[in-house]
mmCIF file of C-alpha atoms and ligand atoms in Angstrom:
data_model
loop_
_atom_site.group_PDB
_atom_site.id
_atom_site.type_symbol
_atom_site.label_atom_id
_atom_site.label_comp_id
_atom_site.label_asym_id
_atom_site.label_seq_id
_atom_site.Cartn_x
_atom_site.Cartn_y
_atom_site.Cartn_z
ATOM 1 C CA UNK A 1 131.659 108.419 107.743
ATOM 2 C CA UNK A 2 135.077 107.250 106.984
ATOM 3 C CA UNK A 3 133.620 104.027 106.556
ATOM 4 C CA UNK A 4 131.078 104.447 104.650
ATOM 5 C CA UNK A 5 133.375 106.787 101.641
ATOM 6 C CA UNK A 6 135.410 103.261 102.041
ATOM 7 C CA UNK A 7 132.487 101.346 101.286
ATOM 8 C CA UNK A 8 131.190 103.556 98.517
ATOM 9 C CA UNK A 9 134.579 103.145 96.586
ATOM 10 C CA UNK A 10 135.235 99.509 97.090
ATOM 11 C CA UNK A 11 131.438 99.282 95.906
ATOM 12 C CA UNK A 12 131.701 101.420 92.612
ATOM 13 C CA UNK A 13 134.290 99.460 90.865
ATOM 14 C CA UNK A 14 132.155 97.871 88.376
ATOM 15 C CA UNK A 15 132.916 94.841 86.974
ATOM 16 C CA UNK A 16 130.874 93.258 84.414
ATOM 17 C CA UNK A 17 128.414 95.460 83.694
ATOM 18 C CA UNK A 18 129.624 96.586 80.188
ATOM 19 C CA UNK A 19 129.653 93.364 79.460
ATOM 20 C CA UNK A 20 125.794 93.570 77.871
ATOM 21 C CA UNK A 21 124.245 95.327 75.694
ATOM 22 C CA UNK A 22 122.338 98.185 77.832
ATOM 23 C CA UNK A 23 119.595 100.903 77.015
ATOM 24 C CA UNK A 24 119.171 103.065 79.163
ATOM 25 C CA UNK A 25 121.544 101.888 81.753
ATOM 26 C CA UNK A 26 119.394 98.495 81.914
ATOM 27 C CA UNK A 27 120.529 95.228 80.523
ATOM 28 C CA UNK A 28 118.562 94.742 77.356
ATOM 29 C CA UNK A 29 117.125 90.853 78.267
ATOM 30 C CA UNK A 30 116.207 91.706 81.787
ATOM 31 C CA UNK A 31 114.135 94.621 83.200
ATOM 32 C CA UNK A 32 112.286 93.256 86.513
ATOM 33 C CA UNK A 33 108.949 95.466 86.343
ATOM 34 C CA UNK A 34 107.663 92.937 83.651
ATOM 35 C CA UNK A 35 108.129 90.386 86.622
ATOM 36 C CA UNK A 36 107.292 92.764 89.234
ATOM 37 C CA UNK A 37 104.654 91.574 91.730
ATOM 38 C CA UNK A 38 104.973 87.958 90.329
ATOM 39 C CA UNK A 39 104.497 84.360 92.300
ATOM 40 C CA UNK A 40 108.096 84.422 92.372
ATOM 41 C CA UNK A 41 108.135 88.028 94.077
ATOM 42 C CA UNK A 42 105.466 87.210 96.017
ATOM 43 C CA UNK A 43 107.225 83.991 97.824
ATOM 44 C CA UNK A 44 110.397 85.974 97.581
ATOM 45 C CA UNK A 45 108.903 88.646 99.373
ATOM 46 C CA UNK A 46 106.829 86.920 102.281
ATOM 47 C CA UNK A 47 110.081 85.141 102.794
ATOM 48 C CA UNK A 48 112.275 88.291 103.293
ATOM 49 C CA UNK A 49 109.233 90.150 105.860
ATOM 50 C CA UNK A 50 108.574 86.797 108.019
ATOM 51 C CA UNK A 51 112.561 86.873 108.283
ATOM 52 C CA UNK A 52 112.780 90.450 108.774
ATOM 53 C CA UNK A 53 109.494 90.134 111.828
ATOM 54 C CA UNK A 54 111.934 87.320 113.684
ATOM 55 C CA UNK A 55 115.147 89.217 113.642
ATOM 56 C CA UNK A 56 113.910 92.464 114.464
ATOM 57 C CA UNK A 57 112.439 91.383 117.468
ATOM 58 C CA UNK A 58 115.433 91.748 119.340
ATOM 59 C CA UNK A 59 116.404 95.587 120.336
ATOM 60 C CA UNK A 60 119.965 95.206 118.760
ATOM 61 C CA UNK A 61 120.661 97.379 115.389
ATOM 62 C CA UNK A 62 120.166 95.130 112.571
ATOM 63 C CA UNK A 63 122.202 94.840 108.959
ATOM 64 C CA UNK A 64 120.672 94.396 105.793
ATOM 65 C CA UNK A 65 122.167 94.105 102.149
ATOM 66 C CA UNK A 66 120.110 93.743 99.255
ATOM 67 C CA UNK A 67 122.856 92.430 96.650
ATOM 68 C CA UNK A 68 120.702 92.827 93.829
ATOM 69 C CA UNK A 69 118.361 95.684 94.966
ATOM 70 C CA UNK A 70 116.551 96.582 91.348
ATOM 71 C CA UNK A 71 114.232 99.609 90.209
ATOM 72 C CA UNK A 72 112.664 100.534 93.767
ATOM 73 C CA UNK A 73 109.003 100.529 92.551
ATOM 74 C CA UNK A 74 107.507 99.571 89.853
ATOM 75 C CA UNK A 75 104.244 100.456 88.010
ATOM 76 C CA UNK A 76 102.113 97.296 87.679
ATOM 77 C CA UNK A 77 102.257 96.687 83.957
ATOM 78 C CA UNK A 78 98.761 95.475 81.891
ATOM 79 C CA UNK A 79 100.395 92.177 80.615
ATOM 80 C CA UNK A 80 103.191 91.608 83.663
ATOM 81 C CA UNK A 81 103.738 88.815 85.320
ATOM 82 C CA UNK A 82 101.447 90.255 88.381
ATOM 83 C CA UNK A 83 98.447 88.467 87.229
ATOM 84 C CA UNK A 84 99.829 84.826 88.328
ATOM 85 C CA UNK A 85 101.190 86.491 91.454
ATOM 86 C CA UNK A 86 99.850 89.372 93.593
ATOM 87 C CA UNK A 87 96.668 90.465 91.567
ATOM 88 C CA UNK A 88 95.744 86.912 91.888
ATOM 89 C CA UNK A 89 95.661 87.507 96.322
ATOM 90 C CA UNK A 90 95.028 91.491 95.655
ATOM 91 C CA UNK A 91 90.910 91.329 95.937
ATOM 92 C CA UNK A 92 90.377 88.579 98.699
ATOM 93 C CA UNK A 93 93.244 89.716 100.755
ATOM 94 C CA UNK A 94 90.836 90.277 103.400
ATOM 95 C CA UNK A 95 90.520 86.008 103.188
ATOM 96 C CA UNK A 96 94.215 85.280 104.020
ATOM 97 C CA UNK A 97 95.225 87.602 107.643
ATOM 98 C CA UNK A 98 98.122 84.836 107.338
ATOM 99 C CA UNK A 99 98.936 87.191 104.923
ATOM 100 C CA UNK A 100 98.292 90.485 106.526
ATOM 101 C CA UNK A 101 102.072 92.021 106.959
ATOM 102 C CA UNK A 102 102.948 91.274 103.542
ATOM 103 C CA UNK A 103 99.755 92.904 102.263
ATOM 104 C CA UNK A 104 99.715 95.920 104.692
ATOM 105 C CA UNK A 105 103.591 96.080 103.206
ATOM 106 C CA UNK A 106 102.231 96.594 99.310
ATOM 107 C CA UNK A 107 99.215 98.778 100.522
ATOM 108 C CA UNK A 108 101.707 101.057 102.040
ATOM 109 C CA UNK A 109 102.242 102.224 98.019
ATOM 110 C CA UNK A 110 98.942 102.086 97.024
ATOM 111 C CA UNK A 111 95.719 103.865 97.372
ATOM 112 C CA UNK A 112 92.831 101.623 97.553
ATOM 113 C CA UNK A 113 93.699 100.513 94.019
ATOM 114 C CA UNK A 114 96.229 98.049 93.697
ATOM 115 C CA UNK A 115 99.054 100.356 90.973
ATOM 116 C CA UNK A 116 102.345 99.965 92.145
ATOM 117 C CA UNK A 117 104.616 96.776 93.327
ATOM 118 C CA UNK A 118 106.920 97.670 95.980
ATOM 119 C CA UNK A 119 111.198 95.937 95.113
ATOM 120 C CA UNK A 120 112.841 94.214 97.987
ATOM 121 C CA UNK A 121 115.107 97.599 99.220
ATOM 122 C CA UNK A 122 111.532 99.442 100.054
ATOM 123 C CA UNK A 123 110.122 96.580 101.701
ATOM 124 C CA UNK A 124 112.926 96.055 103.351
ATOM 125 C CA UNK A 125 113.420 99.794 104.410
ATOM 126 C CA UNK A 126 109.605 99.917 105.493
ATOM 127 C CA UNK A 127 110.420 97.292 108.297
ATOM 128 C CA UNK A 128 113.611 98.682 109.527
ATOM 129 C CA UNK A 129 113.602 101.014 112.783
ATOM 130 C CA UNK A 130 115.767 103.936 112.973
ATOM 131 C CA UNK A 131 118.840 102.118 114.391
ATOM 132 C CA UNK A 132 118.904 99.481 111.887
ATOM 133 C CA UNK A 133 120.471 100.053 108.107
ATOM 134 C CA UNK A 134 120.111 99.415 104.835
ATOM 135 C CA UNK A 135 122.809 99.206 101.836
ATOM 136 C CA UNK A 136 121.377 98.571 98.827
ATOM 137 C CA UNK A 137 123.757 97.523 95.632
ATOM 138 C CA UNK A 138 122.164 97.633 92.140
ATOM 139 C CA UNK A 139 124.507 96.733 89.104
ATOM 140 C CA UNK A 140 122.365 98.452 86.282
ATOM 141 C CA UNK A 141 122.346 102.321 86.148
ATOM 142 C CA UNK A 142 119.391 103.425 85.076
ATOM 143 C CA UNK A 143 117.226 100.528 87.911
ATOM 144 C CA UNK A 144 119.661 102.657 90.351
ATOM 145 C CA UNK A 145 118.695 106.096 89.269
ATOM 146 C CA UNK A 146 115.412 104.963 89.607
ATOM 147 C CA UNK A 147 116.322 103.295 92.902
ATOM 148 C CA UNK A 148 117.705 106.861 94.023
ATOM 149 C CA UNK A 149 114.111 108.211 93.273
ATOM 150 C CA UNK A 150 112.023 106.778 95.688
ATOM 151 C CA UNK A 151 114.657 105.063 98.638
ATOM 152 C CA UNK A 152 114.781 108.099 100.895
ATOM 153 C CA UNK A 153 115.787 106.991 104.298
ATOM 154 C CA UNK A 154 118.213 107.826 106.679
ATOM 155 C CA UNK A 155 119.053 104.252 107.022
ATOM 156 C CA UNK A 156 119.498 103.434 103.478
ATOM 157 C CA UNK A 157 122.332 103.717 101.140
ATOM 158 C CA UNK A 158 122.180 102.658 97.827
ATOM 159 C CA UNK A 159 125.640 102.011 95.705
ATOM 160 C CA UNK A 160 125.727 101.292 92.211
ATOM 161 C CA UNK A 161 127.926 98.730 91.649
ATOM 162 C CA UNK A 162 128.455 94.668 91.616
ATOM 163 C CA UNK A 163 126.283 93.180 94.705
ATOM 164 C CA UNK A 164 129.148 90.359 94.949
ATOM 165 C CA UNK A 165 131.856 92.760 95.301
ATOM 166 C CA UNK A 166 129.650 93.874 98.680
ATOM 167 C CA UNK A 167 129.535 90.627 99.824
ATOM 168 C CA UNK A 168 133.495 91.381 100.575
ATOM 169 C CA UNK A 169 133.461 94.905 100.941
ATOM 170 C CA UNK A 170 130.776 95.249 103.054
ATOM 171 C CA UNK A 171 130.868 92.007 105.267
ATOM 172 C CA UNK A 172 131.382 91.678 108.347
ATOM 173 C CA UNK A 173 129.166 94.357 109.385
ATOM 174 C CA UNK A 174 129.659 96.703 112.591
ATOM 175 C CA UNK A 175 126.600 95.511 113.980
ATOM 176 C CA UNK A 176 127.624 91.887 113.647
ATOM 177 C CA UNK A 177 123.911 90.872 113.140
ATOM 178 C CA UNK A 178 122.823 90.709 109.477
ATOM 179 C CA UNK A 179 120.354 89.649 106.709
ATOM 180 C CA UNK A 180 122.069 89.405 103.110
ATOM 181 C CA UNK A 181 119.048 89.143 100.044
ATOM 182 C CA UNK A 182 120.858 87.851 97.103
ATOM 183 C CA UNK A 183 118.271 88.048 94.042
ATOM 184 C CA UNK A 184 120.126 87.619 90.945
ATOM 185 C CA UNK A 185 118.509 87.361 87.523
ATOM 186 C CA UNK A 186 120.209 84.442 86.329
ATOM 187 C CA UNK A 187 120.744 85.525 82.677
ATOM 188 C CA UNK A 188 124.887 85.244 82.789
ATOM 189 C CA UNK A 189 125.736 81.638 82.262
ATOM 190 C CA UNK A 190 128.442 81.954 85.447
ATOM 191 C CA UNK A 191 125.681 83.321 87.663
ATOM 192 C CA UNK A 192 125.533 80.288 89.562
ATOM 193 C CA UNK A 193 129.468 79.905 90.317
ATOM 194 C CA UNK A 194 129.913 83.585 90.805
ATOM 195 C CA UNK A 195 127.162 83.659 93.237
ATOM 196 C CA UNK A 196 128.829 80.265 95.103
ATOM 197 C CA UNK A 197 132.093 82.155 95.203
ATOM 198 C CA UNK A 198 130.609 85.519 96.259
ATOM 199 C CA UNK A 199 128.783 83.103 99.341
ATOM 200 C CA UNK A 200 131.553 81.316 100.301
ATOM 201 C CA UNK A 201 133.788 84.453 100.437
ATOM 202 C CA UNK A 202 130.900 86.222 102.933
ATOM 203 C CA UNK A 203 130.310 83.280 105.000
ATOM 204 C CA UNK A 204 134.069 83.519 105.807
ATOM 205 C CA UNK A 205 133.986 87.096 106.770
ATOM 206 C CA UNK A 206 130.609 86.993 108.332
ATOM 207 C CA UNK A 207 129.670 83.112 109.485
ATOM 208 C CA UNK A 208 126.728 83.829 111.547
ATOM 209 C CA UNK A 209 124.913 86.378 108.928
ATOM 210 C CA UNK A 210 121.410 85.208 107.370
ATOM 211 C CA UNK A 211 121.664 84.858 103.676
ATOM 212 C CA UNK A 212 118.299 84.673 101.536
ATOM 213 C CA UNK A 213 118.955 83.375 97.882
ATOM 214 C CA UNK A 214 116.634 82.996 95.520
ATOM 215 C CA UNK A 215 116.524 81.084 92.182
ATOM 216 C CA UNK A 216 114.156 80.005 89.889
ATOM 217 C CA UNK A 217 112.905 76.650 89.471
ATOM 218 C CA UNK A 218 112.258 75.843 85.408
ATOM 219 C CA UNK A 219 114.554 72.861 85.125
ATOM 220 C CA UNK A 220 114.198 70.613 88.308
ATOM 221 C CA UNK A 221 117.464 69.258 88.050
ATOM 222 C CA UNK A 222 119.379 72.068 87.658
ATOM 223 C CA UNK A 223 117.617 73.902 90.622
ATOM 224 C CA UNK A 224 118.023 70.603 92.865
ATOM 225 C CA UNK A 225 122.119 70.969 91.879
ATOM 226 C CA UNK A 226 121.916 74.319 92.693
ATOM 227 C CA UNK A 227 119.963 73.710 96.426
ATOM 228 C CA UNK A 228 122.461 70.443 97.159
ATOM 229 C CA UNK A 229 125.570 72.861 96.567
ATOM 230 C CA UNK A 230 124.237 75.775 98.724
ATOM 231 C CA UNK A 231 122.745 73.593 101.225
ATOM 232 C CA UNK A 232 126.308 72.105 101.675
ATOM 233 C CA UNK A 233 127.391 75.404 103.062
ATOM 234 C CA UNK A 234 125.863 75.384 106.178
ATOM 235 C CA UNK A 235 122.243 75.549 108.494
ATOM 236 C CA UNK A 236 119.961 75.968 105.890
ATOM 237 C CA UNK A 237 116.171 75.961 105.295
ATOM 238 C CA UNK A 238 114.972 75.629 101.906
ATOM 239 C CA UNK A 239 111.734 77.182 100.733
ATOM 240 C CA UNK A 240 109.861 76.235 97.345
ATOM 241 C CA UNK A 241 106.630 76.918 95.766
ATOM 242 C CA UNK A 242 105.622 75.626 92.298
ATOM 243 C CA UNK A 243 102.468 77.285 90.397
ATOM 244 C CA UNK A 244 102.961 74.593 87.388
ATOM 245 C CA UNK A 245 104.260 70.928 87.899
ATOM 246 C CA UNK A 246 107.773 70.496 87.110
ATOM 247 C CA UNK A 247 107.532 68.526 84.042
ATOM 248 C CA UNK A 248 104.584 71.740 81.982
ATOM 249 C CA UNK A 249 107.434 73.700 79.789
ATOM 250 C CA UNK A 250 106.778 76.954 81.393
ATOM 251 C CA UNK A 251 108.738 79.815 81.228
ATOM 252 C CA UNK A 252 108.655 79.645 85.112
ATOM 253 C CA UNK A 253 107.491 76.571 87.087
ATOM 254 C CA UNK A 254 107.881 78.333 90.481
ATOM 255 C CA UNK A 255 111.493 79.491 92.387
ATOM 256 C CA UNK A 256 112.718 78.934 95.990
ATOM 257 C CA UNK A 257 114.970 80.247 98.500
ATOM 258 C CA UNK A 258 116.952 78.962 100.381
ATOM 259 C CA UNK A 259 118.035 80.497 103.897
ATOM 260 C CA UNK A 260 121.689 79.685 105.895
ATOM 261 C CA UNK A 261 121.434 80.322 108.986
ATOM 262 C CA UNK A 262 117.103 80.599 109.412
ATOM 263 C CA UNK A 263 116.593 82.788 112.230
ATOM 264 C CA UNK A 264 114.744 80.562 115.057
ATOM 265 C CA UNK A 265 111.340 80.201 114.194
ATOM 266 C CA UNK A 266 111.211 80.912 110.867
ATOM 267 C CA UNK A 267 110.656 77.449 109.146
ATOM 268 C CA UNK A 268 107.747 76.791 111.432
ATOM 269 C CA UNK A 269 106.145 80.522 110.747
ATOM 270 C CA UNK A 270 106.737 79.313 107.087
ATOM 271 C CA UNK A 271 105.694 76.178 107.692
ATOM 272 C CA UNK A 272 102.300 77.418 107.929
ATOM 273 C CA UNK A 273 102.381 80.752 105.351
ATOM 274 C CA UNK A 274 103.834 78.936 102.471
ATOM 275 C CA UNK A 275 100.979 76.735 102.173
ATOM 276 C CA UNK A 276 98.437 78.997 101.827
ATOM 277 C CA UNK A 277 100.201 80.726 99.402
ATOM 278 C CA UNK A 278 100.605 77.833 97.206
ATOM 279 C CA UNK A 279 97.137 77.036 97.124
ATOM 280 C CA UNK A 280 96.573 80.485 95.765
ATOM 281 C CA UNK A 281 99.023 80.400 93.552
ATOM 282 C CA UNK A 282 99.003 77.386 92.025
ATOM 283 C CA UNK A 283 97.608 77.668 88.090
ATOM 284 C CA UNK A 284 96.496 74.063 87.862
ATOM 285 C CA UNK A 285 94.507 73.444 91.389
ATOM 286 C CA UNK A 286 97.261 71.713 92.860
ATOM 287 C CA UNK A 287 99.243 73.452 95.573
ATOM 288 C CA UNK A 288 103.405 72.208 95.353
ATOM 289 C CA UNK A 289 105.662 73.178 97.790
ATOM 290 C CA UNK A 290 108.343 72.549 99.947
ATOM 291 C CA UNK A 291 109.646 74.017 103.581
ATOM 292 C CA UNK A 292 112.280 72.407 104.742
HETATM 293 C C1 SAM B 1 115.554 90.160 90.206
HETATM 294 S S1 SAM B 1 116.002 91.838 90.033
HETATM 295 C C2 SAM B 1 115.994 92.415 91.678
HETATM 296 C C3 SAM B 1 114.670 92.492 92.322
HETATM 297 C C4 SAM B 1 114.704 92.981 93.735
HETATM 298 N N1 SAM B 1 115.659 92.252 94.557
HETATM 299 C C5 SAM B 1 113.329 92.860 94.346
HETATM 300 O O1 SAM B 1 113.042 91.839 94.989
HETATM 301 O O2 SAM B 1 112.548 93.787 94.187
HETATM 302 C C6 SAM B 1 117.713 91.729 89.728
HETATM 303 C C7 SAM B 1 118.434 93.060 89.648
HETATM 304 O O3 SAM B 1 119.828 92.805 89.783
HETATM 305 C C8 SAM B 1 120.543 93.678 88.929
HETATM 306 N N2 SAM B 1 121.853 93.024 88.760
HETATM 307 C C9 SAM B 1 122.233 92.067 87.890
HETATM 308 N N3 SAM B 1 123.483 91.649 88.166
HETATM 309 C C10 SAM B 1 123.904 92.376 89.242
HETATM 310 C C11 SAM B 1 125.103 92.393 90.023
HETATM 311 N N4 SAM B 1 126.108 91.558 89.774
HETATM 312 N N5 SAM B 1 125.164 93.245 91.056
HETATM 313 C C12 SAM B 1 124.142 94.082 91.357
HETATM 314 N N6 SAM B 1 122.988 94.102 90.660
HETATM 315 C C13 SAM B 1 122.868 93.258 89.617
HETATM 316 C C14 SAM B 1 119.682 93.791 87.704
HETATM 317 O O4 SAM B 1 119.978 94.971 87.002
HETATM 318 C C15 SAM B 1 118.278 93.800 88.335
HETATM 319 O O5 SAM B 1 117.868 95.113 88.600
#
């Protein structure tokens, strides 16, 4: 317990935060249920179970930090991104059992009707067993009241505060084995070297620890700068999946992530999932993507 009231207050010193314009405790040029239940969540999402199904094979109490945890849940909007990602798999999911945790994971918070889009800290909190834990870290007040709504587990905690701040309060973890999700939204113009700082600083406190970071993917160059530089820091498997070609102006082309340490296994069980998904995906007939 004394841990955790040192975790909470390390957490909770904000830093940044009233640096934006805000309604209702949410940065006014990014509010993630328009891209809830996109491609991008989609990829991001089948990445973080299939990593989640390796590690937690073994009996020893797993980690995980969500850095950048969001809303929770959100309510499938009419006009959201959710049309080029997980309404387009919704109907035929019977088609793809390649597919079947991730979609069992989503129906979990649905009737038959497909309503709501489950974030990454309820997926995540879904998978874990009662020995494993869950901190979640959401910058934006009002995504973490909503957070606080419907994450009710034992296992969970959820801190409102800067997810890079975790990375060094909250790393090395007791249990020593851990999966770190960092999913930032990439609207601050130092996002990139304040996320390579907050990586380098974890991977010295906790070297072994699988990190998942995502990015988007609308300038090729700039993402390939951004894979070369984390790639550089150690094992890594890197995970793409384009729904437009590189060169269509799009407001997304398609994101990646890219994994240090991959859990054995993992790029070959990808190997074979990621494929299928980008023939789903893909808006022009043309399936583009990468695993390796
Ligand atoms: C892409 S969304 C997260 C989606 C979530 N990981 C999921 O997969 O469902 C990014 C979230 O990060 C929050 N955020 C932005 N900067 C942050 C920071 N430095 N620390 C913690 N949260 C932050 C935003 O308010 C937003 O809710």
């Amino acid at each position: 317990m004394g841990q955790d009231r040192e975790e909470r207050r390390q957490v909770s010193c904000r830093q940044g935060a009233g640096q934006r314009p805000q309604v209702h405790g949410l940065p006014v040029n990014y509010r993630h249920a328009f891209h809830a239940g996109s491609a991008a969540d989609v990829l991001k999402h089948v990445v973080l179970l299939e990593t989640l199904d390796l590690v937690l094979q073994k009996p020893k109490p797993l980690f995980v930090l969500d850095t950048h945890a969001g809303e929770g849940l959100y309510r499938l909007q009419p006009e959201g991104e959710a049309d080029e990602g997980i309404r387009r798999l919704w109907g035929r999911r019977g088609e793809w059992p390649i597919l079947g945790g991730y979609f069992e994971a989503v129906g979990r918070f649905n009737g038959t009707r497909l309503r709501d889009y489950p974030g990454s800290p309820l997926l995540i909190s879904e998978r874990l067993r009662p020995e494993d834990r869950l901190v979640a870290v959401e910058e934006a007040s009002g995504a973490h009241a909503a957070l606080q709504q419907v994450l009710r587990s034992p296992h969970s905690q959820i801190f409102l505060g800067n997810g890079y701040h975790a990375l060094k309060a909250l790393l090395p973890p007791r249990e020593r084995r851990g999966v770190i999700l960092i999913d930032p939204p990439y609207e601050r113009v130092t996002e990139r070297s304040t996320l390579l700082t907050g990586l380098k600083t974890a991977l010295q406190r906790f070297r072994q620890g699988i990190y998942l970071i995502w990015y988007p993917i609308k300038d090729k160059r700039d993402a390939e700068r951004l894979v070369a530089v984390l790639s550089a820091l150690g094992d890594h498997l890197c995970v793409e999946l384009l729904t437009w070609p590189a060169d269509v102006k799009s407001r997304l082309n398609g994101s990646g992530l890219l994994i240090l340490n991959p859990p054995y296994g993992l790029k070959k069980r990808l190997g074979e999932v990621v494929p299928t998904l980008a023939q789903i995906l893909t808006r022009d007939g043309t399936p583009r993507y990468r695993v390796r």
